[in-house]
Short mmCIF file of C-alpha atoms in Angstrom, two decimals:
data_model
loop_
_atom_site.label_atom_id
_atom_site.label_comp_id
_atom_site.label_asym_id
_atom_site.label_seq_id
_atom_site.Cartn_x
_atom_site.Cartn_y
_atom_site.Cartn_z
CA MET A 1068 111.14 84.63 119.66
CA LYS A 1069 114.82 83.33 118.97
CA LYS A 1070 113.51 82.84 114.92
CA ARG A 1071 112.01 85.95 115.03
CA TYR A 1072 115.71 87.98 116.79
CA LEU A 1073 117.58 85.60 114.18
CA ILE A 1074 115.45 86.51 111.04
CA PHE A 1075 115.45 90.37 111.45
CA SER A 1076 118.89 90.02 112.30
CA PHE A 1077 120.06 88.56 109.51
CA LEU A 1078 118.63 90.27 106.72
CA LEU A 1079 118.94 93.56 108.63
CA THR A 1080 122.27 93.41 107.53
CA SER A 1081 122.54 92.20 104.55
CA ILE A 1082 120.45 95.04 103.57
CA LEU A 1083 123.08 97.56 105.38
CA CYS A 1084 126.67 95.39 104.01
CA ASN A 1085 124.32 95.65 100.92
CA LYS A 1086 122.85 99.49 101.19
CA ALA A 1087 120.68 99.58 98.99
CA PHE A 1088 117.15 100.77 98.93
CA ALA A 1089 113.71 102.22 96.82
CA GLU A 1090 109.44 103.61 96.84
CA LEU A 1091 106.35 101.63 95.84
CA LYS A 1092 106.95 97.48 95.67
CA ASN A 1093 105.46 96.11 92.27
CA THR A 1094 103.25 93.92 93.94
CA GLU A 1095 101.37 96.88 95.39
CA ILE A 1096 100.01 97.72 92.20
CA GLY A 1097 96.67 98.89 91.74
CA ASN A 1098 96.32 98.33 96.06
CA SER A 1099 99.51 101.03 97.08
CA ILE A 1100 96.61 103.27 98.57
CA GLN A 1101 94.78 100.56 100.87
CA THR A 1102 97.57 99.55 101.63
CA SER A 1103 99.28 102.10 103.30
CA TYR A 1104 95.57 102.73 104.55
CA ASP A 1105 95.86 99.56 106.99
CA LYS A 1106 99.39 100.84 107.94
CA ARG A 1107 98.54 103.62 109.47
CA ILE A 1108 95.59 102.20 110.81
CA LYS A 1109 96.58 99.06 112.63
CA GLN A 1110 99.26 102.01 113.79
CA GLU A 1111 96.53 103.27 114.97
CA THR A 1112 95.10 100.51 117.29
CA ASN A 1113 98.09 99.38 118.75
CA PHE A 1114 97.61 102.51 121.26
CA LEU A 1115 94.29 100.29 122.18
CA GLU A 1116 95.80 96.90 122.97
CA ASN A 1117 96.19 95.81 126.06
CA SER A 1118 99.46 94.12 125.94
CA PHE A 1119 102.13 95.17 122.64
CA THR A 1120 104.63 92.14 120.40
CA PRO A 1121 106.46 93.54 117.68
CA TYR A 1122 105.74 92.94 114.67
CA GLY A 1123 107.03 93.84 111.19
CA GLU A 1124 107.52 92.16 107.38
CA VAL A 1125 110.58 91.14 104.78
CA GLY A 1126 110.01 90.80 101.11
CA THR A 1127 111.87 90.16 97.90
CA ILE A 1128 111.09 91.00 94.27
CA PHE A 1129 112.31 90.99 91.74
CA THR A 1130 110.64 92.86 88.41
CA ILE A 1131 112.12 91.93 85.41
CA TYR A 1132 110.75 95.68 82.13
CA GLY A 1133 110.38 95.25 78.49
CA ASN A 1134 111.72 97.81 76.02
CA SER A 1135 109.01 100.76 75.47
CA GLY A 1136 108.20 99.97 71.63
CA LYS A 1137 111.55 100.84 70.18
CA TYR A 1138 112.71 102.68 72.64
CA LYS A 1139 115.61 100.36 74.74
CA THR A 1140 113.84 100.04 78.31
CA ALA A 1141 114.56 97.26 78.96
CA THR A 1142 116.11 96.69 82.77
CA ALA A 1143 116.40 94.00 85.80
CA HIS A 1144 115.48 95.27 89.14
CA PRO A 1145 116.10 92.79 92.03
CA MET A 1146 114.65 94.73 95.42
CA LEU A 1147 114.11 93.59 99.23
CA TYR A 1148 112.45 95.33 101.77
CA LEU A 1149 112.13 95.20 105.95
CA ASP A 1150 109.17 97.23 107.20
CA TYR A 1151 109.26 96.35 110.87
CA THR A 1152 107.56 98.07 114.18
CA PHE A 1153 109.04 97.50 117.55
CA THR A 1154 107.01 99.49 120.09
CA PRO A 1155 103.41 100.97 119.43
CA GLN A 1156 105.26 104.32 119.07
CA TRP A 1157 108.02 103.34 116.33
CA SER A 1158 108.80 101.26 113.37
CA LEU A 1159 111.07 101.14 111.36
CA PHE A 1160 112.02 100.86 107.82
CA PHE A 1161 114.44 99.50 104.70
CA GLU A 1162 114.28 99.34 101.15
CA TRP A 1163 117.58 97.84 99.10
CA ASN A 1164 117.04 98.01 95.14
CA ARG A 1165 119.37 97.58 92.15
CA LEU A 1166 119.03 97.83 88.86
CA MET A 1167 120.58 96.04 86.13
CA ASN A 1168 120.42 97.51 83.03
CA ILE A 1169 119.68 101.34 83.41
CA TYR A 1170 117.11 102.28 80.68
CA SER A 1171 119.55 103.44 77.85
CA GLY A 1172 117.36 106.01 76.19
CA GLU A 1173 118.15 104.55 72.31
CA TYR A 1174 115.42 104.41 69.67
CA GLU A 1175 116.59 101.52 68.10
CA LYS A 1176 120.44 101.87 69.81
CA ASP A 1177 122.76 99.45 71.62
CA SER A 1178 125.24 102.83 72.06
CA ASN A 1179 124.83 103.42 75.52
CA LYS A 1180 123.46 100.01 77.48
CA ALA A 1181 123.21 100.34 80.83
CA ASN A 1182 126.73 99.08 82.78
CA HIS A 1183 124.37 97.89 85.59
CA ASN A 1184 125.15 101.67 87.32
CA PHE A 1185 122.96 102.03 89.55
CA SER A 1186 121.90 101.09 94.05
CA VAL A 1187 119.88 102.52 95.91
CA PRO A 1188 120.38 102.75 99.40
CA LYS A 1189 117.25 103.67 101.95
CA GLY A 1190 115.91 103.95 105.27
CA TYR A 1191 113.68 105.28 108.13
CA PHE A 1192 112.42 105.53 111.58
CA GLU A 1193 109.21 106.86 111.18
CA TYR A 1194 107.12 107.54 115.23
CA ILE A 1195 103.48 108.34 115.38
CA HIS A 1196 101.37 110.07 117.20
CA THR A 1197 97.23 110.24 117.71
CA ASN A 1198 95.01 112.88 120.01
CA PHE A 1199 97.77 115.12 118.86
CA PHE A 1200 96.99 118.09 121.37
CA ASP A 1201 93.53 116.38 122.32
CA THR A 1202 91.99 116.87 118.73
CA LYS A 1203 91.85 113.39 116.95
CA ALA A 1204 94.67 114.57 114.15
CA ILE A 1205 97.42 112.01 114.04
CA TRP A 1206 101.43 112.81 113.85
CA ARG A 1207 103.65 111.13 112.11
CA THR A 1208 107.57 112.53 112.21
CA GLN A 1209 110.69 110.88 110.16
CA ILE A 1210 114.06 110.11 111.03
CA GLY A 1211 116.11 108.86 106.98
CA ALA A 1212 118.05 108.90 105.37
CA ARG A 1213 119.41 107.27 101.13
CA GLN A 1214 122.30 107.68 99.15
CA THR A 1215 122.31 107.44 95.39
CA ASN A 1216 124.50 105.19 94.79
CA PHE A 1217 126.28 105.18 90.15
CA PHE A 1218 129.68 103.73 91.14
CA LYS A 1219 131.10 106.87 90.65
CA ASP A 1220 132.58 109.59 93.08
CA SER A 1221 131.61 112.63 91.40
CA ASP A 1222 128.51 111.47 90.89
CA ASP A 1223 127.01 109.72 94.07
CA LYS A 1224 125.23 111.01 96.40
CA TYR A 1225 123.82 111.07 99.82
CA TRP A 1226 120.85 112.82 101.78
CA THR A 1227 119.03 113.29 105.09
CA TRP A 1228 115.87 114.05 106.07
CA ILE A 1229 112.31 115.26 108.52
CA SER A 1230 109.17 114.75 107.76
CA SER A 1231 106.71 115.50 110.45
CA SER A 1232 102.42 114.82 109.44
CA LEU A 1233 99.59 115.92 111.00
CA ASP A 1234 96.13 113.48 109.08
CA PHE A 1235 93.12 114.69 109.82
CA TYR A 1236 91.20 112.32 107.60
CA LYS A 1237 88.68 111.42 111.52
CA TYR A 1238 86.88 114.56 111.34
CA PHE A 1239 85.81 113.60 107.72
CA PRO A 1240 82.58 111.82 107.56
CA LYS A 1241 82.46 108.66 105.68
CA SER A 1242 79.77 107.41 103.17
CA GLU A 1243 78.91 103.66 101.68
CA ASN A 1244 80.43 105.21 99.05
CA PHE A 1245 82.49 107.56 99.90
CA GLU A 1246 85.36 107.61 102.48
CA VAL A 1247 88.62 109.54 103.60
CA LEU A 1248 91.48 107.11 103.83
CA GLN A 1249 93.72 110.35 104.51
CA PHE A 1250 94.03 114.50 104.57
CA ALA A 1251 97.34 115.46 105.70
CA ILE A 1252 99.42 117.92 105.82
CA GLN A 1253 103.52 118.01 106.26
CA PRO A 1254 106.73 120.22 106.86
CA LEU A 1255 109.85 118.76 104.90
CA TYR A 1256 113.05 119.37 105.28
CA TYR A 1257 116.20 117.45 103.78
CA TYR A 1258 119.58 117.91 103.18
CA GLY A 1259 121.84 116.43 100.24
CA SER A 1260 125.59 115.86 100.30
CA PHE A 1261 127.80 114.66 97.79
CA VAL A 1262 129.63 111.67 99.03
CA LYS A 1263 133.19 112.24 98.21
CA SER A 1264 134.67 115.81 98.98
CA ASN A 1265 135.43 116.27 94.69
CA PRO A 1266 132.28 117.56 94.12
CA ASN A 1267 131.68 119.58 96.45
CA GLY A 1268 128.35 120.79 97.17
CA HIS A 1269 125.96 120.82 98.41
CA MET A 1270 121.96 121.74 98.87
CA ASN A 1271 118.60 122.27 101.37
CA HIS A 1272 115.08 121.45 100.94
CA ALA A 1273 111.69 122.76 101.93
CA ALA A 1274 109.51 122.18 101.50
CA LEU A 1275 105.07 122.38 102.22
CA ASN A 1276 103.08 119.14 101.16
CA LEU A 1277 99.21 117.78 101.04
CA LEU A 1278 98.93 113.99 101.34
CA THR A 1279 95.48 112.76 101.04
CA GLN A 1280 93.40 109.54 99.61
CA PHE A 1281 90.34 108.70 99.02
CA LYS A 1282 87.45 105.59 98.24
CA ILE A 1283 85.77 106.60 96.03
CA TYR A 1284 83.11 103.59 95.35
CA GLU A 1285 83.63 99.96 96.00
CA ASP A 1286 86.50 99.18 94.83
CA PHE A 1287 88.19 102.20 93.46
CA LYS A 1288 90.89 104.32 95.78
CA PHE A 1289 92.48 107.64 94.79
CA GLN A 1290 95.17 109.51 95.73
CA PHE A 1291 96.13 113.16 94.81
CA ASN A 1292 99.46 115.06 96.55
CA GLY A 1293 100.94 118.52 95.94
CA TYR A 1294 103.97 119.49 96.23
CA LEU A 1295 105.36 122.75 97.43
CA SER A 1296 108.94 123.31 97.19
CA LYS A 1297 111.96 125.70 97.30
CA GLU A 1298 115.99 124.65 97.08
CA TRP A 1299 119.53 126.25 97.98
CA TYR A 1300 121.88 124.69 96.26
CA ASN A 1301 125.24 125.58 96.58
CA GLY A 1302 129.10 125.05 94.66
CA ASP A 1303 128.25 121.40 92.22
CA PHE A 1304 124.56 121.36 93.65
CA LYS A 1305 124.32 124.73 90.72
CA ILE A 1306 122.14 124.40 88.50
CA ASP A 1307 123.98 127.14 84.61
CA LYS A 1308 125.19 128.88 88.44
CA LYS A 1309 120.91 128.89 89.57
CA GLU A 1310 121.12 129.23 93.60
CA GLU A 1311 118.29 128.69 93.59
CA MET A 1312 114.84 126.92 92.07
CA ASN A 1313 111.18 127.41 93.79
CA TYR A 1314 108.97 124.67 92.46
CA PHE A 1315 105.14 123.28 92.21
CA ALA A 1316 104.53 118.74 91.44
CA ILE A 1317 101.38 117.02 91.52
CA VAL A 1318 100.01 113.60 91.14
CA SER A 1319 97.30 111.98 90.86
CA TRP A 1320 96.37 107.91 90.60
CA LEU A 1321 93.24 105.98 90.73
CA GLU A 1322 93.21 102.46 91.74
CA TYR A 1323 91.31 100.06 91.30
CA SER A 1324 91.64 95.78 93.10
CA LYS A 1325 89.10 93.13 92.93
CA ASN A 1326 90.36 88.92 93.11
CA ILE A 1327 88.62 87.56 89.86
CA TYR A 1328 89.17 83.32 90.41
CA GLN A 1329 90.41 81.59 93.74
CA PHE A 1330 91.60 78.62 92.76
CA ASN A 1331 91.97 76.50 95.94
CA LYS A 1332 91.90 78.06 100.17
CA ARG A 1333 95.57 78.96 98.94
CA THR A 1334 96.15 80.69 95.27
CA ASN A 1335 93.48 83.09 94.03
CA LEU A 1336 94.31 85.64 91.05
CA GLN A 1337 93.73 88.93 91.16
CA PHE A 1338 93.35 92.17 88.59
CA ASN A 1339 95.04 95.01 89.04
CA PHE A 1340 94.32 98.25 88.10
CA ALA A 1341 96.63 101.93 87.79
CA THR A 1342 95.81 105.47 86.11
CA GLY A 1343 96.81 108.82 86.35
CA PHE A 1344 99.47 110.70 85.78
CA ASP A 1345 103.59 110.63 87.88
CA PRO A 1346 104.84 113.91 88.99
CA TYR A 1347 103.62 116.79 87.11
CA ILE A 1348 105.87 119.64 87.62
CA PHE A 1349 105.55 123.47 87.99
CA THR A 1350 108.28 126.23 87.86
CA SER A 1351 108.68 129.20 86.18
CA SER A 1352 112.08 129.52 86.36
CA SER A 1353 113.39 126.20 85.48
CA GLU A 1354 117.15 125.56 84.07
CA LYS A 1355 118.35 124.02 81.84
CA ASN A 1356 119.77 119.81 82.91
CA TRP A 1357 117.47 120.87 85.99
CA LYS A 1358 115.31 118.09 87.88
CA PRO A 1359 113.50 117.68 91.79
CA THR A 1360 115.25 115.69 93.80
CA PHE A 1361 114.12 112.49 94.99
CA TRP A 1362 111.72 113.32 96.60
CA ILE A 1363 109.37 114.34 93.71
CA ILE A 1364 110.58 112.22 90.71
CA ASN A 1365 111.05 109.17 93.49
CA HIS A 1366 106.68 109.44 93.75
CA GLY A 1367 106.57 107.56 89.67
CA TYR A 1368 103.87 105.06 90.02
CA GLY A 1369 105.48 101.51 89.98
CA TRP A 1370 109.04 103.04 90.74
CA LEU A 1371 111.03 102.97 87.20
CA TRP A 1372 109.02 104.94 84.59
CA PRO A 1373 110.05 104.27 80.39
CA THR A 1374 110.80 107.72 80.22
CA LYS A 1375 114.11 110.03 78.59
CA LEU A 1376 114.57 113.27 78.97
CA ASP A 1377 116.76 115.11 76.70
CA SER A 1378 119.94 116.34 78.29
CA ASP A 1379 119.51 120.51 77.39
CA LYS A 1380 115.55 119.86 78.36
CA SER A 1381 114.15 120.46 82.53
CA TYR A 1382 111.49 118.67 83.47
CA SER A 1383 108.96 122.24 84.53
CA ASN A 1384 105.82 121.69 82.67
CA MET A 1385 106.01 117.32 81.71
CA PHE A 1386 104.30 114.71 83.29
CA ASN A 1387 104.57 111.22 81.80
CA ALA A 1388 100.99 110.17 82.71
CA PHE A 1389 99.80 106.00 82.50
CA VAL A 1390 97.48 102.74 82.71
CA LEU A 1391 98.86 100.23 84.48
CA PRO A 1392 97.06 97.06 84.09
CA GLN A 1393 97.80 93.88 86.57
CA LEU A 1394 97.23 90.09 86.93
CA LYS A 1395 99.09 88.47 89.78
CA ILE A 1396 99.01 84.73 90.86
CA ILE A 1397 98.54 84.81 95.07
CA TYR A 1398 100.14 81.47 96.90
CA ASN A 1399 99.28 81.71 100.55
CA HIS A 1400 102.20 78.85 101.99
CA SER A 1401 100.33 79.57 105.43
CA GLU A 1402 99.39 82.85 106.82
CA ASP A 1403 103.07 84.05 107.92
CA LEU A 1404 104.40 82.84 104.34
CA THR A 1405 103.08 84.64 101.09
CA MET A 1406 104.44 84.28 97.40
CA ASP A 1407 102.90 86.16 94.00
CA LEU A 1408 103.55 85.57 90.32
CA PHE A 1409 103.29 88.88 88.47
CA VAL A 1410 102.16 90.50 84.77
CA GLN A 1411 101.65 93.85 83.80
CA VAL A 1412 101.43 96.80 80.94
CA LYS A 1413 102.40 99.85 81.11
CA TYR A 1414 100.90 102.23 78.54
CA SER A 1415 102.50 106.05 79.38
CA ASN A 1416 103.29 108.80 77.70
CA GLN A 1417 107.02 108.70 76.45
CA VAL A 1418 108.71 112.79 76.70
CA TRP A 1419 111.57 112.90 75.90
CA GLY A 1420 112.66 116.56 76.03
CA SER A 1421 109.85 118.44 76.89
CA SER A 1422 106.93 117.32 75.31
CA GLN A 1423 104.58 114.20 75.70
CA LYS A 1424 104.09 111.63 72.54
CA ASP A 1425 105.32 108.79 71.39
CA TRP A 1426 102.80 106.83 74.27
CA LYS A 1427 103.65 103.17 73.63
CA LEU A 1428 102.87 99.69 75.64
CA GLN A 1429 106.28 98.22 78.07
CA PRO A 1430 105.50 94.50 79.77
CA GLN A 1431 106.68 93.84 83.06
CA GLY A 1432 106.19 90.91 85.11
CA GLY A 1433 108.57 89.66 88.46
CA VAL A 1434 108.20 87.65 91.50
CA GLY A 1435 107.75 88.45 95.08
CA ILE A 1436 107.90 86.86 98.51
CA THR A 1437 106.71 88.07 102.16
CA TYR A 1438 107.51 86.61 105.51
CA ARG A 1439 105.30 88.26 108.41
CA PHE A 1440 106.77 87.45 111.85
#
């Protein structure tokens, strides 16, 4: 227990001091739906156990992104995360991300080569309550904070949020080739402000979201989310003096995962695959330079897109479609420690302005280490 406490304390201190965090981990490509479902089921079974022992995992992932065709999109992405359930009802999540060489968006040019200036801290507490009001619904509440750090006072923003969801998946019947893994309604509110007082202003965001996941055939999983959002702007958060914005966004992913070769008892080769489209955004009143804030944009699959938006365009009626196969070697050193090496390629449309065009391949690869305690 003392060893676990020291490891937890060290990682928590490191994350808080570095102030950085992100979303979908690259080691979950093809498995993100199953991973999130397994985590929720584990939390629900905590209430059925006679005694509870805190548990969690820490990990680090380092991903390298190549250029997408002739577009200068290469970047390196180190990440550190912590996922810790310390009571049957409460869990704590942190993620630390850092980018080296942000996408320049240039075509055969280096004039806007990245300067290592992006870091995102993110963390939240989550509360779970089963049998909500004596029903089979599962109630979850999140309270979190996030900062976008460009190392420029004028660009750095701070976000806090609270969300609450009711998951009704237990009400749906199961069959051999179809199962509802999630069917949740999620009200959400978050508040954004600048880290420094100059510039000044703030924004409020309210949303009603639909979160769904399905097992549709053998190892295939499907996810469909919808986000109905309204934002109010004040001060320098205004876009072309616009004080509010209404929009709707959807994401849709299909995943597949299968072990294809067993080298020995500890090592296997896994094939993972994902396809679909990242946030497809609809709004009737979009302004130039407007884009949704992090809650929508960060739901992109694989965390980073090989995508560029022209400065005089908006995100209205645009999407990023993709196909993403992955080969991953997984080495289980012990029950607690797992290491993996992965290579993948993302084939997606390049969004230049408001049109979808220039489909390109982007090679990606990296390593990951996970320690469970």
